[in-house]
């Protein structure tokens, strides 16, 4: 099968074409030789990208760029339509304040068997403004270029925080069985190592340790 690679006009070549057509009234056959395109390519360029003002290089280039944008939008819309089930579940679950894009995608991924797009694809849909959600509805995130935020300082400021074992006990904790402290001890390599989940009963100080192979809350089985 013969594959033909067409040379595409750029802005510079379009302006040259405009000058040759208007100022010098150069024949198409000579223009094709000067610009290095076939005669049919030059004729196709004039036909496709001329406006009511004739062939003007800048207007022709803008018309070409708009055509590309429309093609990309149509392609994106067709891609979105392939994931109708995902879109329906996203609308039901997403909440700007409490259940953001990342968490909604994670939830659908682990609760449904139908085909879902990648998280990056979902954000591309949102940024396009063509999907059910737009960028204004997303949860605010810190920009990478700004100063990093310390989570503890964000939550409690510069106050001195006592560890839980030094905070004292409510008398109900001392007299009633069933009040537990829970800690997660993360492995050295978070994504590859095992982890430990510890439970300590506050009245008896009786303890329980469970080994976890995965921190994924949807796969956690105690």
XYZ file of N, CA and C in Angstrom:
666
model
N 0.847 -1.205 0.000
C 0.000 0.000 0.000
C 0.876 1.247 0.000
N 0.638 2.161 -0.927
C 1.434 3.375 -1.049
C 0.937 4.432 -0.066
N 1.855 4.925 0.765
C 1.514 5.963 1.734
C 2.124 7.278 1.282
N 1.309 8.305 1.119
C 1.783 9.608 0.660
C 1.792 10.572 1.839
N 2.951 11.161 2.108
C 3.077 12.144 3.172
C 3.007 13.546 2.562
N 1.943 14.260 2.856
C 1.780 15.598 2.311
C 2.535 16.606 3.173
N 3.173 17.576 2.506
C 3.823 18.670 3.222
C 2.756 19.697 3.588
N 2.729 20.069 4.854
C 1.721 21.025 5.311
C 2.282 22.445 5.286
N 1.426 23.384 4.975
C 1.814 24.792 4.973
C 1.918 25.305 6.409
N 2.952 26.095 6.683
C 3.033 26.806 7.955
C 2.715 28.280 7.703
N 2.768 29.091 8.753
C 2.396 30.502 8.617
C 3.303 31.225 7.624
N 4.590 30.955 7.686
C 5.538 31.625 6.788
C 5.219 31.322 5.319
N 4.963 30.042 5.019
C 4.659 29.655 3.643
C 3.328 30.247 3.176
N 2.378 30.384 4.085
C 1.082 30.959 3.714
C 1.216 32.440 3.365
N 2.051 33.144 4.114
C 2.274 34.562 3.802
C 3.002 34.708 2.462
N 3.968 33.832 2.201
C 4.652 33.840 0.904
C 3.662 33.598 -0.227
N 2.761 32.634 -0.013
C 1.756 32.323 -1.031
C 0.859 33.525 -1.296
N 0.463 34.217 -0.240
C -0.375 35.417 -0.396
C 0.331 36.467 -1.246
N 1.617 36.691 -0.957
C 2.387 37.702 -1.700
C 2.517 37.328 -3.174
N 2.829 36.059 -3.421
C 2.991 35.610 -4.805
C 1.687 35.719 -5.592
N 0.565 35.454 -4.922
C -0.733 35.520 -5.602
C -1.161 36.952 -5.895
N -0.993 37.837 -4.916
C -1.554 39.183 -5.037
C -0.590 40.186 -5.677
N 0.644 40.174 -5.207
C 1.567 41.213 -5.655
C 2.149 40.916 -7.027
N 2.530 39.661 -7.215
C 3.213 39.317 -8.460
C 2.316 38.572 -9.445
N 1.126 38.152 -8.968
C 0.200 37.406 -9.820
C 0.905 36.236 -10.507
N 1.678 35.526 -9.705
C 2.466 34.410 -10.228
C 1.557 33.233 -10.548
N 1.759 32.560 -11.676
C 0.974 31.371 -12.000
C 1.165 30.274 -10.952
N 0.149 29.441 -10.764
C 0.181 28.386 -9.751
C 1.343 27.429 -9.973
N 1.629 27.105 -11.221
C 2.721 26.171 -11.504
C 4.061 26.718 -11.027
N 4.281 28.022 -11.187
C 5.530 28.631 -10.727
C 5.549 28.742 -9.201
N 4.393 29.059 -8.612
C 4.303 29.147 -7.146
C 4.671 27.820 -6.505
N 4.185 26.742 -7.066
C 4.474 25.419 -6.506
C 5.966 25.124 -6.527
N 6.664 25.580 -7.582
C 8.107 25.369 -7.671
C 8.851 26.249 -6.671
N 8.410 27.491 -6.524
C 9.071 28.423 -5.597
C 8.922 27.961 -4.147
N 7.715 27.528 -3.778
C 7.443 27.136 -2.386
C 7.852 25.701 -2.083
N 8.041 24.891 -3.115
C 8.439 23.499 -2.896
C 7.277 22.570 -2.623
N 6.098 22.899 -3.150
C 4.909 22.059 -3.005
C 4.432 21.626 -4.387
N 3.634 20.579 -4.408
C 3.029 20.183 -5.675
C 1.942 21.184 -6.047
N 1.599 21.213 -7.306
C 0.560 22.131 -7.780
C -0.773 21.835 -7.102
N -1.081 20.540 -6.928
C -2.347 20.164 -6.288
C -2.386 20.605 -4.828
N -1.230 20.578 -4.144
C -1.174 21.022 -2.741
C -1.453 22.511 -2.630
N -0.899 23.292 -3.556
C -1.126 24.737 -3.550
C -2.597 25.045 -3.824
N -3.174 24.365 -4.806
C -4.589 24.581 -5.125
C -5.494 24.187 -3.956
N -5.155 23.097 -3.284
C -5.948 22.642 -2.136
C -5.852 23.643 -0.993
N -4.659 24.202 -0.764
C -4.474 25.203 0.279
C -5.324 26.442 0.003
N -5.325 26.899 -1.237
C -6.113 28.084 -1.603
C -7.608 27.807 -1.445
N -8.039 26.644 -1.869
C -9.457 26.287 -1.796
C -9.939 26.152 -0.349
N -9.152 25.471 0.486
C -9.594 25.163 1.858
C -9.510 26.350 2.807
N -8.543 27.244 2.592
C -8.276 28.266 3.605
C -8.494 29.698 3.129
N -9.102 29.874 1.982
C -9.474 31.228 1.551
C -10.721 31.678 2.315
N -10.862 32.984 2.475
C -12.041 33.553 3.137
C -12.779 34.448 2.142
N -13.775 35.184 2.633
C -14.505 36.099 1.751
C -13.607 37.225 1.252
N -12.455 37.410 1.906
C -11.495 38.435 1.485
C -10.451 37.891 0.515
N -10.641 36.660 0.088
C -9.645 36.033 -0.772
C -8.651 35.243 0.060
N -7.454 35.034 -0.482
C -6.441 34.284 0.274
C -5.525 35.266 0.992
N -5.597 35.271 2.322
C -4.738 36.099 3.169
C -4.012 35.162 4.125
N -2.692 35.256 4.144
C -1.873 34.294 4.878
C -2.273 34.100 6.329
N -2.425 35.200 7.071
C -2.757 35.100 8.495
C -4.145 34.512 8.700
N -5.115 34.964 7.910
C -6.473 34.431 8.028
C -6.521 32.957 7.642
N -5.749 32.589 6.632
C -5.688 31.185 6.216
C -5.114 30.314 7.330
N -4.091 30.844 8.010
C -3.466 30.077 9.098
C -4.430 29.918 10.272
N -5.146 30.988 10.616
C -6.126 30.906 11.704
C -7.260 29.938 11.367
N -7.685 29.949 10.116
C -8.730 29.025 9.682
C -8.256 27.584 9.811
N -6.997 27.353 9.459
C -6.400 26.016 9.591
C -6.354 25.577 11.056
N -5.937 26.489 11.955
C -5.853 26.155 13.383
C -7.236 25.881 13.968
N -8.233 26.667 13.564
C -9.603 26.435 14.045
C -10.128 25.080 13.606
N -9.785 24.684 12.390
C -10.216 23.376 11.890
C -9.605 22.252 12.734
N -8.337 22.431 13.110
C -7.672 21.430 13.954
C -8.354 21.347 15.317
N -8.693 22.515 15.892
C -9.352 22.527 17.207
C -10.694 21.812 17.149
N -11.455 22.056 16.091
C -12.750 21.390 15.957
C -12.585 19.881 15.846
N -11.582 19.452 15.096
C -11.329 18.016 14.956
C -10.992 17.398 16.305
N -10.158 18.115 17.096
C -9.770 17.610 18.411
C -10.969 17.558 19.349
N -11.844 18.569 19.273
C -13.027 18.579 20.129
C -13.981 17.445 19.780
N -14.171 17.220 18.485
C -15.041 16.119 18.054
C -14.470 14.785 18.510
N -13.148 14.637 18.389
C -12.488 13.412 18.834
C -12.656 13.226 20.337
N -12.524 14.338 21.092
C -12.671 14.279 22.544
C -14.101 13.916 22.935
N -15.080 14.512 22.266
C -16.487 14.213 22.562
C -16.795 12.746 22.288
N -16.279 12.223 21.185
C -16.478 10.803 20.868
C -15.842 9.915 21.928
N -14.673 10.348 22.431
C -13.995 9.593 23.478
C -14.804 9.601 24.772
N -15.371 10.761 25.113
C -16.199 10.883 26.318
C -17.432 9.987 26.215
N -18.035 9.941 25.041
C -19.254 9.152 24.848
C -19.016 7.655 25.016
N -17.763 7.219 24.882
C -17.440 5.803 25.060
C -17.498 5.391 26.538
N -17.506 6.380 27.434
C -17.480 6.099 28.873
C -18.749 6.632 29.546
N -19.876 6.358 28.950
C -21.146 6.876 29.463
C -21.448 6.354 30.866
N -21.162 5.067 31.128
C -21.427 4.498 32.458
C -20.568 5.181 33.518
N -19.304 5.428 33.181
C -18.420 6.122 34.120
C -18.946 7.523 34.406
N -19.368 8.230 33.365
C -19.887 9.589 33.531
C -21.103 9.609 34.454
N -22.010 8.664 34.276
C -23.217 8.609 35.112
C -22.870 8.383 36.581
N -21.934 7.477 36.854
C -21.537 7.208 38.233
C -20.771 8.384 38.828
N -19.987 9.065 37.996
C -19.237 10.224 38.470
C -20.193 11.321 38.928
N -21.244 11.553 38.151
C -22.242 12.575 38.506
C -22.902 12.246 39.845
N -23.187 10.976 40.081
C -23.857 10.560 41.315
C -22.947 10.696 42.533
N -21.660 10.424 42.376
C -20.755 10.334 43.527
C -19.984 11.615 43.817
N -19.625 12.366 42.791
C -18.742 13.519 42.968
C -19.383 14.600 43.828
N -18.578 15.138 44.751
C -19.006 16.259 45.585
C -17.793 17.159 45.785
N -17.908 18.404 45.395
C -16.761 19.311 45.418
C -16.130 19.431 46.803
N -16.959 19.456 47.851
C -16.451 19.677 49.204
C -15.922 18.411 49.859
N -16.570 17.275 49.595
C -16.261 16.082 50.379
C -15.738 14.901 49.560
N -15.985 14.879 48.271
C -15.609 13.711 47.465
C -15.090 14.215 46.123
N -13.792 14.558 46.088
C -13.196 15.187 44.918
C -13.013 14.259 43.735
N -12.371 14.779 42.698
C -12.181 14.038 41.448
C -11.361 12.776 41.675
N -10.216 12.915 42.368
C -9.339 11.765 42.601
C -10.064 10.651 43.347
N -10.760 11.027 44.418
C -11.439 10.036 45.249
C -12.621 9.411 44.510
N -13.336 10.209 43.724
C -14.458 9.674 42.946
C -13.969 8.664 41.923
N -12.887 8.995 41.238
C -12.299 8.071 40.255
C -11.851 6.787 40.941
N -11.209 6.925 42.106
C -10.730 5.769 42.866
C -11.901 4.882 43.296
N -12.975 5.511 43.758
C -14.164 4.773 44.207
C -14.777 3.975 43.058
N -14.984 4.628 41.920
C -15.592 3.945 40.769
C -14.707 2.806 40.289
N -13.402 3.039 40.299
C -12.450 2.025 39.837
C -12.542 0.742 40.652
N -12.848 0.857 41.936
C -12.845 -0.301 42.821
C -14.241 -0.827 43.153
N -15.273 -0.233 42.555
C -16.635 -0.700 42.838
C -17.410 -1.134 41.601
N -16.845 -0.881 40.424
C -17.561 -1.232 39.198
C -16.630 -1.950 38.227
N -17.222 -2.759 37.372
C -16.450 -3.581 36.447
C -16.357 -2.988 35.043
N -17.133 -1.931 34.766
C -17.099 -1.387 33.412
C -15.791 -0.628 33.153
N -15.536 -0.376 31.892
C -14.312 0.300 31.466
C -14.308 1.745 31.956
N -13.178 2.177 32.536
C -13.084 3.562 33.003
C -11.828 4.213 32.434
N -11.839 5.528 32.254
C -10.660 6.236 31.743
C -9.624 6.409 32.842
N -8.407 6.783 32.458
C -7.383 7.075 33.449
C -7.709 8.397 34.137
N -7.094 8.615 35.297
C -7.332 9.857 36.032
C -6.871 11.060 35.209
N -5.756 10.923 34.509
C -5.264 12.021 33.669
C -6.285 12.368 32.584
N -6.901 11.342 31.997
C -7.917 11.580 30.973
C -9.103 12.338 31.552
N -9.513 11.984 32.777
C -10.635 12.672 33.427
C -10.321 14.158 33.604
N -9.099 14.471 34.048
C -8.726 15.875 34.217
C -8.666 16.600 32.871
N -8.249 15.897 31.817
C -8.270 16.503 30.480
C -9.700 16.831 30.060
N -10.629 15.928 30.367
C -12.045 16.191 30.064
C -12.537 17.430 30.810
N -12.183 17.502 32.089
C -12.624 18.631 32.918
C -12.069 19.944 32.374
N -10.771 19.956 32.049
C -10.134 21.177 31.556
C -10.671 21.605 30.195
N -11.196 20.662 29.431
C -11.733 20.991 28.108
C -13.037 21.777 28.197
N -13.753 21.637 29.319
C -15.047 22.297 29.468
C -16.170 21.613 28.715
N -15.895 20.443 28.141
C -16.900 19.729 27.349
C -17.575 18.618 28.135
N -17.073 18.355 29.343
C -17.601 17.244 30.131
C -18.604 17.765 31.150
N -19.129 16.868 31.998
C -20.158 17.241 32.975
C -19.609 18.109 34.092
N -18.298 18.026 34.337
C -17.671 18.811 35.396
C -16.666 19.754 34.759
N -16.451 20.919 35.379
C -15.435 21.829 34.861
C -14.418 22.130 35.948
N -13.359 22.853 35.580
C -12.240 23.080 36.494
C -12.641 23.876 37.730
N -13.713 24.678 37.660
C -14.147 25.463 38.816
C -14.735 24.585 39.914
N -15.178 23.381 39.555
C -15.799 22.495 40.535
C -14.778 21.616 41.254
N -13.535 21.627 40.790
C -12.533 20.768 41.400
C -12.118 21.296 42.765
N -11.649 20.383 43.604
C -11.128 20.790 44.895
C -9.829 21.555 44.705
N -9.619 22.613 45.491
C -8.416 23.424 45.355
C -7.192 22.642 45.800
N -6.132 22.755 45.006
C -4.878 22.096 45.351
C -3.769 23.139 45.353
N -2.707 22.842 46.098
C -1.579 23.756 46.132
C -0.798 23.666 44.831
N -0.305 24.808 44.349
C 0.540 24.803 43.167
C 1.923 24.302 43.527
N 2.533 23.538 42.622
C 3.846 22.957 42.893
C 4.912 24.028 43.079
N 4.745 25.157 42.405
C 5.774 26.178 42.458
C 5.798 26.956 43.762
N 4.755 26.861 44.546
C 4.698 27.612 45.798
C 5.414 26.882 46.922
N 5.565 27.603 48.031
C 6.217 27.022 49.192
C 5.418 25.824 49.696
N 6.137 24.759 50.016
C 5.460 23.549 50.482
C 4.807 23.792 51.836
N 3.705 23.112 52.093
C 2.936 23.295 53.317
C 3.137 22.109 54.241
N 3.433 22.411 55.499
C 3.553 21.375 56.506
C 2.148 21.027 56.991
N 1.779 19.757 56.890
C 0.418 19.340 57.227
C 0.083 19.651 58.681
N 1.020 19.373 59.606
C 0.771 19.606 61.031
C 0.566 21.091 61.303
N 1.417 21.944 60.720
C 1.276 23.383 60.933
C -0.029 23.905 60.348
N -0.440 23.322 59.234
C -1.697 23.740 58.619
C -2.877 23.445 59.530
N -2.837 22.287 60.199
C -3.958 21.861 61.032
C -3.951 22.510 62.412
N -2.776 22.593 63.045
C -2.734 23.041 64.440
C -1.884 24.283 64.655
N -1.320 24.855 63.587
C -0.494 26.034 63.748
C 0.815 25.707 64.455
N 1.283 26.642 65.290
C 2.546 26.456 66.005
C 2.343 25.974 67.438
N 1.146 25.510 67.763
C 0.880 25.037 69.118
C 1.655 23.758 69.410
N 1.997 23.562 70.668
C 2.658 22.327 71.087
C 1.596 21.243 71.225
N 1.808 20.136 70.560
C 0.835 19.047 70.577
C 1.405 17.873 71.360
N 0.684 17.438 72.373
C 1.115 16.287 73.161
C 0.764 14.999 72.442
N 1.637 14.003 72.518
C 1.264 12.700 71.959
C 0.085 12.135 72.734
N -0.661 11.226 72.105
C -1.904 10.739 72.701
C -1.683 10.066 74.049
N -0.506 9.427 74.241
C -0.269 8.725 75.507
C -0.011 9.684 76.660
N 0.168 11.002 76.383
C 0.384 11.980 77.444
C -0.824 12.888 77.660
N -1.906 12.631 76.964
C -3.050 13.528 77.053
C -3.999 13.206 78.196
N -3.743 12.140 78.925
C -4.657 11.782 79.998
C -5.866 11.058 79.461
N -6.674 10.528 80.352
C -7.819 9.723 79.943
C -9.106 10.282 80.524
N -10.126 10.246 79.744
C -11.460 10.506 80.253
C -11.800 9.362 81.211
N -12.486 9.636 82.310
C -12.766 8.582 83.283
C -13.580 7.450 82.672
N -14.351 7.769 81.627
C -15.090 6.702 80.967
C -14.150 5.710 80.301
N -13.021 6.228 79.818
C -12.037 5.353 79.197
C -11.436 4.398 80.227
N -11.296 4.876 81.470
C -10.670 4.060 82.512
C -11.636 3.028 83.080
N -12.925 3.319 83.051
C -13.904 2.451 83.714
C -14.708 1.571 82.757
N -14.723 1.923 81.493
C -15.522 1.168 80.534
C -14.629 0.447 79.534
N -14.947 -0.788 79.287
C -14.208 -1.546 78.283
C -14.768 -1.228 76.890
N -13.894 -1.074 75.940
C -14.363 -0.868 74.571
C -13.880 0.402 73.910
N -13.036 1.192 74.615
C -12.468 2.396 74.011
C -11.074 2.053 73.485
N -10.881 2.207 72.186
C -9.651 1.736 71.549
C -8.829 2.878 70.956
N -7.516 2.698 71.004
C -6.591 3.547 70.262
C -6.129 2.740 69.048
N -6.109 3.367 67.883
C -5.714 2.671 66.657
C -4.564 3.430 66.000
N -3.525 2.700 65.643
C -2.374 3.286 64.965
C -2.032 2.470 63.721
N -1.553 3.143 62.700
C -1.046 2.468 61.504
C 0.454 2.702 61.423
N 1.215 1.625 61.455
C 2.668 1.707 61.328
C 3.012 1.359 59.881
N 3.475 2.352 59.149
C 3.728 2.184 57.720
C 5.096 1.567 57.499
N 5.166 0.607 56.561
C 6.422 -0.045 56.232
C 7.436 0.920 55.651
N 8.700 0.485 55.597
C 9.787 1.351 55.153
C 9.551 1.865 53.742
N 9.091 0.971 52.863
C 8.763 1.370 51.495
C 7.250 1.269 51.355
N 6.601 2.407 51.424
C 5.146 2.450 51.581
C 4.380 1.590 50.587
N 4.770 1.625 49.307
C 3.989 0.928 48.290
C 4.335 -0.546 48.169
N 5.509 -0.959 48.693
C 5.963 -2.333 48.509
C 6.005 -3.134 49.804
N 6.136 -2.462 50.938
C 6.287 -3.161 52.216
C 4.935 -3.465 52.853
N 4.962 -4.386 53.812
C 3.771 -4.648 54.622
C 3.660 -3.579 55.703
N 2.488 -3.483 56.327
C 2.249 -2.478 57.351
C 1.601 -3.147 58.564
N 1.627 -2.451 59.699
C 1.036 -2.981 60.925
C -0.072 -2.056 61.409
N -1.211 -2.637 61.716
C -2.330 -1.898 62.288
C -2.478 -2.353 63.736
N -2.315 -1.421 64.690
C -2.340 -1.787 66.107
C -3.596 -1.250 66.784
N -4.162 -2.055 67.671
C -5.328 -1.676 68.473
C -4.953 -1.817 69.946
N -5.237 -0.785 70.759
C -4.973 -0.846 72.197
C -6.236 -0.463 72.959
N -6.717 -1.376 73.807
C -7.915 -1.105 74.604
C -7.507 -0.256 75.800
N -8.160 0.898 75.997
C -7.683 1.887 76.951
C -7.865 1.487 78.417
N -8.829 0.664 78.719
C -9.024 0.267 80.110
C -8.028 -0.813 80.513
N -7.944 -1.859 79.727
C -7.099 -3.010 80.085
C -5.698 -2.908 79.510
N -5.502 -1.985 78.529
C -4.250 -1.855 77.777
C -3.943 -3.122 76.997
N -4.985 -3.905 76.741
C -4.815 -5.118 75.939
C -4.606 -4.702 74.488
N -3.655 -5.356 73.817
C -3.306 -4.931 72.466
C -3.512 -6.005 71.419
N -3.682 -5.556 70.184
C -3.857 -6.447 69.048
C -3.108 -5.846 67.867
N -2.344 -6.683 67.166
C -1.577 -6.220 66.002
C -1.991 -7.034 64.779
N -2.315 -6.352 63.693
C -2.710 -7.011 62.452
C -1.752 -6.589 61.344
N -1.243 -7.559 60.621
C -0.346 -7.276 59.500
C -1.165 -7.000 58.240
N -0.844 -5.901 57.565
C -1.545 -5.514 56.342
C -0.594 -5.589 55.154
N -1.053 -6.193 54.084
C -0.240 -6.245 52.867
C -0.505 -5.036 51.972
N -1.608 -4.340 52.229
C -1.997 -3.241 51.352
C -2.761 -2.198 52.157
N -2.480 -0.914 51.923
C -3.194 0.151 52.625
C -4.471 0.583 51.903
N -4.720 0.003 50.758
C -5.907 0.360 49.985
C -7.157 0.084 50.816
N -7.947 1.127 51.148
C -9.109 0.921 52.029
C -10.175 0.014 51.440
N -10.218 -0.071 50.097
C -11.243 -0.899 49.467
C -10.850 -2.376 49.469
N -9.554 -2.645 49.690
C -9.083 -4.027 49.695
C -8.741 -4.507 51.100
N -8.942 -3.653 52.089
C -8.574 -3.969 53.461
C -9.568 -4.946 54.075
N -9.062 -6.103 54.472
C -9.900 -7.121 55.111
C -9.295 -7.432 56.474
N -10.032 -7.164 57.541
C -9.536 -7.410 58.901
C -10.038 -8.743 59.418
